[in-house]
PDB file of C-alpha atoms and ligand atoms in Angstrom:
ATOM      1  CA  UNK A   1     -20.566   1.225  -8.246  1.00  0.00           C
ATOM      2  CA  UNK A   2     -17.601   3.450  -8.987  1.00  0.00           C
ATOM      3  CA  UNK A   3     -18.077   6.983  -7.651  1.00  0.00           C
ATOM      4  CA  UNK A   4     -16.499   9.891  -9.519  1.00  0.00           C
ATOM      5  CA  UNK A   5     -14.844  12.484  -7.290  1.00  0.00           C
ATOM      6  CA  UNK A   6     -15.086  16.243  -7.786  1.00  0.00           C
ATOM      7  CA  UNK A   7     -11.952  18.397  -8.038  1.00  0.00           C
ATOM      8  CA  UNK A   8     -12.544  19.520  -4.422  1.00  0.00           C
ATOM      9  CA  UNK A   9     -12.800  15.924  -3.227  1.00  0.00           C
ATOM     10  CA  UNK A  10      -9.574  15.033  -5.057  1.00  0.00           C
ATOM     11  CA  UNK A  11      -7.874  18.071  -3.498  1.00  0.00           C
ATOM     12  CA  UNK A  12      -8.799  16.760  -0.026  1.00  0.00           C
ATOM     13  CA  UNK A  13      -7.451  13.326  -0.895  1.00  0.00           C
ATOM     14  CA  UNK A  14      -4.255  14.951  -2.214  1.00  0.00           C
ATOM     15  CA  UNK A  15      -3.885  16.881   1.048  1.00  0.00           C
ATOM     16  CA  UNK A  16      -4.244  13.674   3.079  1.00  0.00           C
ATOM     17  CA  UNK A  17      -1.871  11.938   0.676  1.00  0.00           C
ATOM     18  CA  UNK A  18       0.830  14.608   0.838  1.00  0.00           C
ATOM     19  CA  UNK A  19       0.707  14.641   4.638  1.00  0.00           C
ATOM     20  CA  UNK A  20       0.922  10.859   4.835  1.00  0.00           C
ATOM     21  CA  UNK A  21       3.772  10.734   2.321  1.00  0.00           C
ATOM     22  CA  UNK A  22       5.723  13.272   4.360  1.00  0.00           C
ATOM     23  CA  UNK A  23       5.032  11.207   7.475  1.00  0.00           C
ATOM     24  CA  UNK A  24       6.215   7.966   5.837  1.00  0.00           C
ATOM     25  CA  UNK A  25       9.424   9.760   4.937  1.00  0.00           C
ATOM     26  CA  UNK A  26       9.915  11.102   8.476  1.00  0.00           C
ATOM     27  CA  UNK A  27       9.214   7.679  10.001  1.00  0.00           C
ATOM     28  CA  UNK A  28      12.666   6.535   8.782  1.00  0.00           C
ATOM     29  CA  UNK A  29      14.129   8.240  11.883  1.00  0.00           C
ATOM     30  CA  UNK A  30      12.316   5.633  13.968  1.00  0.00           C
ATOM     31  CA  UNK A  31      13.193   2.556  11.902  1.00  0.00           C
ATOM     32  CA  UNK A  32      16.232   1.407  13.823  1.00  0.00           C
ATOM     33  CA  UNK A  33      17.545  -1.945  15.005  1.00  0.00           C
ATOM     34  CA  UNK A  34      15.822  -2.723  18.315  1.00  0.00           C
ATOM     35  CA  UNK A  35      12.688  -0.634  17.671  1.00  0.00           C
ATOM     36  CA  UNK A  36       9.387  -2.477  18.161  1.00  0.00           C
ATOM     37  CA  UNK A  37       6.582  -2.016  15.662  1.00  0.00           C
ATOM     38  CA  UNK A  38       3.974  -0.945  18.243  1.00  0.00           C
ATOM     39  CA  UNK A  39       6.079   2.077  19.204  1.00  0.00           C
ATOM     40  CA  UNK A  40       6.295   2.978  15.504  1.00  0.00           C
ATOM     41  CA  UNK A  41       2.509   2.674  15.185  1.00  0.00           C
ATOM     42  CA  UNK A  42       2.115   4.956  18.231  1.00  0.00           C
ATOM     43  CA  UNK A  43       4.334   7.594  16.625  1.00  0.00           C
ATOM     44  CA  UNK A  44       2.293   7.338  13.408  1.00  0.00           C
ATOM     45  CA  UNK A  45      -0.909   7.811  15.457  1.00  0.00           C
ATOM     46  CA  UNK A  46       0.438  11.029  16.983  1.00  0.00           C
ATOM     47  CA  UNK A  47       1.503  12.296  13.558  1.00  0.00           C
ATOM     48  CA  UNK A  48      -1.886  11.543  11.999  1.00  0.00           C
ATOM     49  CA  UNK A  49      -3.516  13.599  14.750  1.00  0.00           C
ATOM     50  CA  UNK A  50      -0.997  16.412  14.608  1.00  0.00           C
ATOM     51  CA  UNK A  51      -1.589  16.721  10.867  1.00  0.00           C
ATOM     52  CA  UNK A  52      -5.357  16.993  11.289  1.00  0.00           C
ATOM     53  CA  UNK A  53      -6.094  13.614   9.694  1.00  0.00           C
ATOM     54  CA  UNK A  54      -8.348  10.756  10.816  1.00  0.00           C
ATOM     55  CA  UNK A  55      -7.172   7.130  10.625  1.00  0.00           C
ATOM     56  CA  UNK A  56      -9.440   4.860   8.597  1.00  0.00           C
ATOM     57  CA  UNK A  57      -7.610   1.744   9.788  1.00  0.00           C
ATOM     58  CA  UNK A  58      -8.351   2.034  13.498  1.00  0.00           C
ATOM     59  CA  UNK A  59     -11.759   0.446  14.002  1.00  0.00           C
ATOM     60  CA  UNK A  60     -11.891  -1.088  10.502  1.00  0.00           C
ATOM     61  CA  UNK A  61     -13.359  -4.584  11.058  1.00  0.00           C
ATOM     62  CA  UNK A  62     -12.102  -4.345  14.647  1.00  0.00           C
ATOM     63  CA  UNK A  63      -8.503  -3.466  13.701  1.00  0.00           C
ATOM     64  CA  UNK A  64      -6.853  -1.728  16.678  1.00  0.00           C
ATOM     65  CA  UNK A  65      -4.011   0.207  15.069  1.00  0.00           C
ATOM     66  CA  UNK A  66      -3.416   3.148  12.725  1.00  0.00           C
ATOM     67  CA  UNK A  67      -0.887   1.306  10.546  1.00  0.00           C
ATOM     68  CA  UNK A  68       0.011  -2.123   9.305  1.00  0.00           C
ATOM     69  CA  UNK A  69       3.709  -2.912   9.743  1.00  0.00           C
ATOM     70  CA  UNK A  70       4.754  -6.026   7.834  1.00  0.00           C
ATOM     71  CA  UNK A  71       8.259  -7.473   8.220  1.00  0.00           C
ATOM     72  CA  UNK A  72      10.116  -9.868   5.857  1.00  0.00           C
ATOM     73  CA  UNK A  73       7.785 -12.798   5.026  1.00  0.00           C
ATOM     74  CA  UNK A  74       4.749 -10.819   6.212  1.00  0.00           C
ATOM     75  CA  UNK A  75       3.212  -9.477   3.016  1.00  0.00           C
ATOM     76  CA  UNK A  76       0.553  -7.105   4.386  1.00  0.00           C
ATOM     77  CA  UNK A  77      -1.609  -6.490   7.485  1.00  0.00           C
ATOM     78  CA  UNK A  78       1.248  -6.999   9.943  1.00  0.00           C
ATOM     79  CA  UNK A  79      -0.166  -6.080  13.363  1.00  0.00           C
ATOM     80  CA  UNK A  80       2.079  -3.669  15.318  1.00  0.00           C
ATOM     81  CA  UNK A  81       3.408  -5.348  18.460  1.00  0.00           C
ATOM     82  CA  UNK A  82       5.969  -4.850  21.225  1.00  0.00           C
ATOM     83  CA  UNK A  83       7.278  -8.321  20.383  1.00  0.00           C
ATOM     84  CA  UNK A  84       8.085  -7.521  16.733  1.00  0.00           C
ATOM     85  CA  UNK A  85      11.547  -5.975  17.054  1.00  0.00           C
ATOM     86  CA  UNK A  86      13.454  -4.734  14.027  1.00  0.00           C
ATOM     87  CA  UNK A  87      16.757  -6.414  13.154  1.00  0.00           C
ATOM     88  CA  UNK A  88      19.560  -5.538  10.760  1.00  0.00           C
ATOM     89  CA  UNK A  89      18.587  -6.383   7.186  1.00  0.00           C
ATOM     90  CA  UNK A  90      14.825  -6.546   7.811  1.00  0.00           C
ATOM     91  CA  UNK A  91      12.454  -5.520   5.017  1.00  0.00           C
ATOM     92  CA  UNK A  92       9.668  -3.488   6.633  1.00  0.00           C
ATOM     93  CA  UNK A  93       6.497  -2.381   4.833  1.00  0.00           C
ATOM     94  CA  UNK A  94       4.380   0.335   6.463  1.00  0.00           C
ATOM     95  CA  UNK A  95       0.804   0.884   5.243  1.00  0.00           C
ATOM     96  CA  UNK A  96      -1.410   3.776   6.381  1.00  0.00           C
ATOM     97  CA  UNK A  97      -4.805   5.077   5.365  1.00  0.00           C
ATOM     98  CA  UNK A  98      -6.271   8.312   6.730  1.00  0.00           C
ATOM     99  CA  UNK A  99      -8.690  11.017   5.645  1.00  0.00           C
ATOM    100  CA  UNK A 100      -8.741  14.809   5.555  1.00  0.00           C
ATOM    101  CA  UNK A 101     -12.184  16.436   5.727  1.00  0.00           C
ATOM    102  CA  UNK A 102     -13.751  13.070   4.966  1.00  0.00           C
ATOM    103  CA  UNK A 103     -11.602  11.994   1.993  1.00  0.00           C
ATOM    104  CA  UNK A 104      -8.947   9.332   2.277  1.00  0.00           C
ATOM    105  CA  UNK A 105      -5.547   8.445   0.904  1.00  0.00           C
ATOM    106  CA  UNK A 106      -3.958   5.012   1.241  1.00  0.00           C
ATOM    107  CA  UNK A 107      -0.263   4.350   0.797  1.00  0.00           C
ATOM    108  CA  UNK A 108       2.471   1.910   1.727  1.00  0.00           C
ATOM    109  CA  UNK A 109       6.252   2.164   1.599  1.00  0.00           C
ATOM    110  CA  UNK A 110       9.007  -0.452   1.911  1.00  0.00           C
ATOM    111  CA  UNK A 111      12.154   0.190   4.009  1.00  0.00           C
ATOM    112  CA  UNK A 112      15.304  -1.748   4.773  1.00  0.00           C
ATOM    113  CA  UNK A 113      16.824  -1.712   8.230  1.00  0.00           C
ATOM    114  CA  UNK A 114      20.559  -1.263   7.683  1.00  0.00           C
ATOM    115  CA  UNK A 115      22.048  -3.320   4.866  1.00  0.00           C
ATOM    116  CA  UNK A 116      19.640  -4.683   2.221  1.00  0.00           C
ATOM    117  CA  UNK A 117      19.925  -8.209   0.866  1.00  0.00           C
ATOM    118  CA  UNK A 118      20.574  -7.713  -2.902  1.00  0.00           C
ATOM    119  CA  UNK A 119      17.788 -10.019  -4.089  1.00  0.00           C
ATOM    120  CA  UNK A 120      15.315  -8.378  -1.673  1.00  0.00           C
ATOM    121  CA  UNK A 121      16.434  -4.999  -3.011  1.00  0.00           C
ATOM    122  CA  UNK A 122      15.745  -6.200  -6.562  1.00  0.00           C
ATOM    123  CA  UNK A 123      12.259  -7.289  -5.494  1.00  0.00           C
ATOM    124  CA  UNK A 124      11.528  -3.882  -3.941  1.00  0.00           C
ATOM    125  CA  UNK A 125      12.773  -2.126  -7.102  1.00  0.00           C
ATOM    126  CA  UNK A 126      10.523  -4.396  -9.161  1.00  0.00           C
ATOM    127  CA  UNK A 127       7.499  -3.567  -6.965  1.00  0.00           C
ATOM    128  CA  UNK A 128       8.196   0.165  -7.451  1.00  0.00           C
ATOM    129  CA  UNK A 129       8.375  -0.245 -11.234  1.00  0.00           C
ATOM    130  CA  UNK A 130       5.201  -2.346 -11.218  1.00  0.00           C
ATOM    131  CA  UNK A 131       3.400   0.400  -9.293  1.00  0.00           C
ATOM    132  CA  UNK A 132       4.695   3.013 -11.772  1.00  0.00           C
ATOM    133  CA  UNK A 133       3.397   0.925 -14.675  1.00  0.00           C
ATOM    134  CA  UNK A 134       0.018   0.707 -12.927  1.00  0.00           C
ATOM    135  CA  UNK A 135      -0.034   4.465 -12.435  1.00  0.00           C
ATOM    136  CA  UNK A 136       0.807   5.075 -16.121  1.00  0.00           C
ATOM    137  CA  UNK A 137      -2.049   2.753 -17.142  1.00  0.00           C
ATOM    138  CA  UNK A 138      -4.514   4.736 -14.970  1.00  0.00           C
ATOM    139  CA  UNK A 139      -5.613   6.921 -17.857  1.00  0.00           C
ATOM    140  CA  UNK A 140      -8.889   7.849 -19.493  1.00  0.00           C
ATOM    141  CA  UNK A 141     -10.028   5.273 -22.026  1.00  0.00           C
ATOM    142  CA  UNK A 142      -8.154   2.318 -20.529  1.00  0.00           C
ATOM    143  CA  UNK A 143     -10.148  -0.275 -18.627  1.00  0.00           C
ATOM    144  CA  UNK A 144      -9.577  -1.368 -15.039  1.00  0.00           C
ATOM    145  CA  UNK A 145      -7.810  -4.587 -16.009  1.00  0.00           C
ATOM    146  CA  UNK A 146      -5.328  -2.699 -18.186  1.00  0.00           C
ATOM    147  CA  UNK A 147      -3.853  -1.462 -14.890  1.00  0.00           C
ATOM    148  CA  UNK A 148      -3.695  -5.071 -13.654  1.00  0.00           C
ATOM    149  CA  UNK A 149      -1.923  -6.255 -16.799  1.00  0.00           C
ATOM    150  CA  UNK A 150       0.605  -3.400 -16.621  1.00  0.00           C
ATOM    151  CA  UNK A 151       1.527  -4.414 -13.069  1.00  0.00           C
ATOM    152  CA  UNK A 152       1.647  -8.135 -13.855  1.00  0.00           C
ATOM    153  CA  UNK A 153       3.945  -7.692 -16.874  1.00  0.00           C
ATOM    154  CA  UNK A 154       6.620  -5.905 -14.850  1.00  0.00           C
ATOM    155  CA  UNK A 155       6.539  -8.457 -12.021  1.00  0.00           C
ATOM    156  CA  UNK A 156       6.543 -11.558 -14.218  1.00  0.00           C
ATOM    157  CA  UNK A 157       9.338 -10.243 -16.430  1.00  0.00           C
ATOM    158  CA  UNK A 158      11.529 -10.134 -13.309  1.00  0.00           C
ATOM    159  CA  UNK A 159      10.355 -13.553 -12.133  1.00  0.00           C
ATOM    160  CA  UNK A 160       8.785 -12.544  -8.816  1.00  0.00           C
ATOM    161  CA  UNK A 161       5.565 -14.095  -7.479  1.00  0.00           C
ATOM    162  CA  UNK A 162       2.304 -12.121  -7.517  1.00  0.00           C
ATOM    163  CA  UNK A 163       0.100 -12.439  -4.432  1.00  0.00           C
ATOM    164  CA  UNK A 164      -3.393 -13.020  -5.789  1.00  0.00           C
ATOM    165  CA  UNK A 165      -5.663 -12.961  -2.761  1.00  0.00           C
ATOM    166  CA  UNK A 166      -5.268  -9.217  -2.140  1.00  0.00           C
ATOM    167  CA  UNK A 167      -5.801  -6.393  -4.591  1.00  0.00           C
ATOM    168  CA  UNK A 168      -5.881  -2.649  -5.130  1.00  0.00           C
ATOM    169  CA  UNK A 169      -9.189  -0.832  -4.841  1.00  0.00           C
ATOM    170  CA  UNK A 170     -11.210   2.296  -5.401  1.00  0.00           C
ATOM    171  CA  UNK A 171     -10.928   4.818  -2.567  1.00  0.00           C
ATOM    172  CA  UNK A 172     -12.644   8.049  -1.509  1.00  0.00           C
ATOM    173  CA  UNK A 173     -14.861   8.624   1.494  1.00  0.00           C
ATOM    174  CA  UNK A 174     -14.154   5.007   2.361  1.00  0.00           C
ATOM    175  CA  UNK A 175     -10.857   3.129   2.340  1.00  0.00           C
ATOM    176  CA  UNK A 176     -12.226   0.407   0.083  1.00  0.00           C
ATOM    177  CA  UNK A 177     -14.570   1.245  -2.778  1.00  0.00           C
ATOM    178  CA  UNK A 178     -15.219  -0.240  -6.187  1.00  0.00           C
ATOM    179  CA  UNK A 179     -13.543  -1.302  -8.361  1.00  0.00           C
ATOM    180  CA  UNK A 180     -11.281  -4.101  -7.204  1.00  0.00           C
ATOM    181  CA  UNK A 181      -7.971  -3.797  -9.056  1.00  0.00           C
ATOM    182  CA  UNK A 182      -6.184  -7.134  -9.288  1.00  0.00           C
ATOM    183  CA  UNK A 183      -2.437  -7.243  -9.764  1.00  0.00           C
ATOM    184  CA  UNK A 184      -2.843  -9.640 -12.707  1.00  0.00           C
ATOM    185  CA  UNK A 185      -5.436 -10.186 -15.409  1.00  0.00           C
ATOM    186  CA  UNK A 186      -6.380  -9.983 -19.055  1.00  0.00           C
ATOM    187  CA  UNK A 187      -6.465  -6.659 -20.940  1.00  0.00           C
ATOM    188  CA  UNK A 188      -9.667  -4.748 -21.732  1.00  0.00           C
ATOM    189  CA  UNK A 189     -11.880  -5.949 -18.866  1.00  0.00           C
ATOM    190  CA  UNK A 190     -13.875  -3.933 -16.342  1.00  0.00           C
ATOM    191  CA  UNK A 191     -15.055  -0.331 -16.325  1.00  0.00           C
ATOM    192  CA  UNK A 192     -13.680   2.251 -18.743  1.00  0.00           C
ATOM    193  CA  UNK A 193     -11.566   4.737 -16.768  1.00  0.00           C
ATOM    194  CA  UNK A 194     -12.990   8.245 -16.478  1.00  0.00           C
ATOM    195  CA  UNK A 195     -11.805  11.520 -14.955  1.00  0.00           C
ATOM    196  CA  UNK A 196     -12.632  11.603 -11.241  1.00  0.00           C
ATOM    197  CA  UNK A 197     -11.988   7.922 -10.544  1.00  0.00           C
ATOM    198  CA  UNK A 198      -9.549   7.399  -7.663  1.00  0.00           C
ATOM    199  CA  UNK A 199      -7.657   4.184  -7.008  1.00  0.00           C
ATOM    200  CA  UNK A 200      -5.249   2.716  -4.472  1.00  0.00           C
ATOM    201  CA  UNK A 201      -2.793   0.597  -6.474  1.00  0.00           C
ATOM    202  CA  UNK A 202      -0.755  -1.873  -4.462  1.00  0.00           C
ATOM    203  CA  UNK A 203       1.370  -4.618  -5.975  1.00  0.00           C
ATOM    204  CA  UNK A 204       2.239  -7.357  -3.458  1.00  0.00           C
ATOM    205  CA  UNK A 205       5.041  -9.612  -4.688  1.00  0.00           C
ATOM    206  CA  UNK A 206       7.277 -12.333  -3.302  1.00  0.00           C
ATOM    207  CA  UNK A 207      10.715 -13.858  -3.822  1.00  0.00           C
ATOM    208  CA  UNK A 208       9.068 -17.291  -3.906  1.00  0.00           C
ATOM    209  CA  UNK A 209       5.549 -18.670  -4.204  1.00  0.00           C
ATOM    210  CA  UNK A 210       2.211 -16.899  -4.316  1.00  0.00           C
ATOM    211  CA  UNK A 211       0.414 -18.743  -1.501  1.00  0.00           C
ATOM    212  CA  UNK A 212      -0.536 -16.936   1.673  1.00  0.00           C
ATOM    213  CA  UNK A 213      -1.216 -18.007   5.257  1.00  0.00           C
ATOM    214  CA  UNK A 214      -3.006 -15.862   7.831  1.00  0.00           C
ATOM    215  CA  UNK A 215      -1.806 -15.920  11.468  1.00  0.00           C
ATOM    216  CA  UNK A 216      -4.086 -16.710  14.409  1.00  0.00           C
ATOM    217  CA  UNK A 217      -4.507 -12.956  14.939  1.00  0.00           C
ATOM    218  CA  UNK A 218      -6.708 -13.100  11.765  1.00  0.00           C
ATOM    219  CA  UNK A 219      -4.722 -10.239  10.152  1.00  0.00           C
ATOM    220  CA  UNK A 220      -1.030 -10.988   9.614  1.00  0.00           C
ATOM    221  CA  UNK A 221      -0.675 -12.322   6.040  1.00  0.00           C
ATOM    222  CA  UNK A 222       2.547 -14.253   5.376  1.00  0.00           C
ATOM    223  CA  UNK A 223       3.956 -16.146   2.450  1.00  0.00           C
ATOM    224  CA  UNK A 224       3.328 -19.841   2.928  1.00  0.00           C
ATOM    225  CA  UNK A 225       6.874 -20.733   1.871  1.00  0.00           C
ATOM    226  CA  UNK A 226       8.504 -18.155   4.156  1.00  0.00           C
ATOM    227  CA  UNK A 227       9.923 -16.167   1.246  1.00  0.00           C
ATOM    228  CA  UNK A 228      10.126 -12.402   1.717  1.00  0.00           C
ATOM    229  CA  UNK A 229       7.524 -10.104   0.216  1.00  0.00           C
ATOM    230  CA  UNK A 230       7.352  -6.508  -0.994  1.00  0.00           C
ATOM    231  CA  UNK A 231       4.347  -4.171  -0.908  1.00  0.00           C
ATOM    232  CA  UNK A 232       4.116  -0.613  -2.118  1.00  0.00           C
ATOM    233  CA  UNK A 233       0.992   1.484  -2.569  1.00  0.00           C
ATOM    234  CA  UNK A 234      -0.040   4.876  -3.895  1.00  0.00           C
ATOM    235  CA  UNK A 235      -3.388   6.577  -4.366  1.00  0.00           C
ATOM    236  CA  UNK A 236      -3.945   7.908  -7.890  1.00  0.00           C
ATOM    237  CA  UNK A 237      -6.646  10.005  -9.554  1.00  0.00           C
ATOM    238  CA  UNK A 238      -7.609   9.559 -13.196  1.00  0.00           C
ATOM    239  CA  UNK A 239      -7.796  13.050 -14.726  1.00  0.00           C
ATOM    240  CA  UNK A 240      -8.307  14.520 -18.195  1.00  0.00           C
ATOM    241  CA  UNK A 241      -4.597  15.401 -18.124  1.00  0.00           C
ATOM    242  CA  UNK A 242      -3.435  11.932 -17.146  1.00  0.00           C
ATOM    243  CA  UNK A 243      -2.822  10.073 -13.889  1.00  0.00           C
ATOM    244  CA  UNK A 244      -2.281  12.215 -10.790  1.00  0.00           C
ATOM    245  CA  UNK A 245      -0.531  10.487  -7.868  1.00  0.00           C
ATOM    246  CA  UNK A 246      -2.018  11.884  -4.638  1.00  0.00           C
ATOM    247  CA  UNK A 247       0.415  10.341  -2.168  1.00  0.00           C
ATOM    248  CA  UNK A 248       3.823  11.867  -2.884  1.00  0.00           C
TER     249      UNK A 248
HETATM  250  N1  MF3 B 301      -4.711   0.022   3.908  1.00  0.00           N
HETATM  251  C1  MF3 B 301      -4.796  -1.362   3.559  1.00  0.00           C
HETATM  252  C2  MF3 B 301      -5.082  -1.434   2.091  1.00  0.00           C
HETATM  253  O1  MF3 B 301      -4.216  -1.038   1.392  1.00  0.00           O
HETATM  254  C3  MF3 B 301      -5.811  -2.116   4.330  1.00  0.00           C
HETATM  255  C4  MF3 B 301      -5.458  -2.301   5.719  1.00  0.00           C
HETATM  256  S1  MF3 B 301      -6.628  -3.235   6.483  1.00  0.00           S
HETATM  257  C5  MF3 B 301      -6.649  -2.621   8.048  1.00  0.00           C
HETATM  258  O2  MF3 B 301      -6.094  -1.819   1.599  1.00  0.00           O
HETATM  259  F1  MF3 B 301      -7.645  -3.064   8.661  1.00  0.00           F
HETATM  260  F2  MF3 B 301      -5.554  -2.944   8.617  1.00  0.00           F
HETATM  261  F3  MF3 B 301      -6.766  -1.340   7.995  1.00  0.00           F
HETATM  262 CO1   CO B 302      -5.013  -0.234  -0.064  1.00  0.00          CO
END
């Protein structure tokens, strides 16, 4: 069931989203060669608290951290650790989800440590454009899968792989609500979009194949072929005046 959010609920999500976006800009200060991802997660935890937000990741299905920090071939759900140490050229994706007064925002940003590999940079640019296309398709009258198709077209045009086992999702009081929003599909399927629907859109793409392996920690999701992956996510509200991104 897709729940429609009131203007007040969307305002709370936008507050959470703005705070998290600011935080994921400020985190750049801490993304340096030699930094370990657990210390970055700790800083994010302090910031979430300082900003009056509540993490929806910590405790989710036993997850112990407030962020997922995914490096290079790790697509999503990278578990922060003292043994994951950032190196020059790394592609780091940080994903956070937290609520303000009970309403959540979910977002992820990609970062390069030092010099970016040109092909990895192209992939990140492609993921950004795919997300933008998804946002533009999040308008009244479209159906859920029209968002999926918009994302898929951008990624396939550039020849990157689309990870199929994870997807975007509805969001509100909970991190994951209906509908599921695949990053590929056929047009005109699923619910008709209405004002008050709120979605987390999150293309996950790779420089190689689309197959995924999960580490023994049961979280860390890597490309099977070791190719690098990009992930970027924003939370968007469908409104009568068009899509409203809540996480910038
Ligand atoms: N925030 C992620 C998403 O975009 C989910 C993270 S799963 C967690 O759906 F357990 F690590 F929180
Ligand atoms: Co999400």
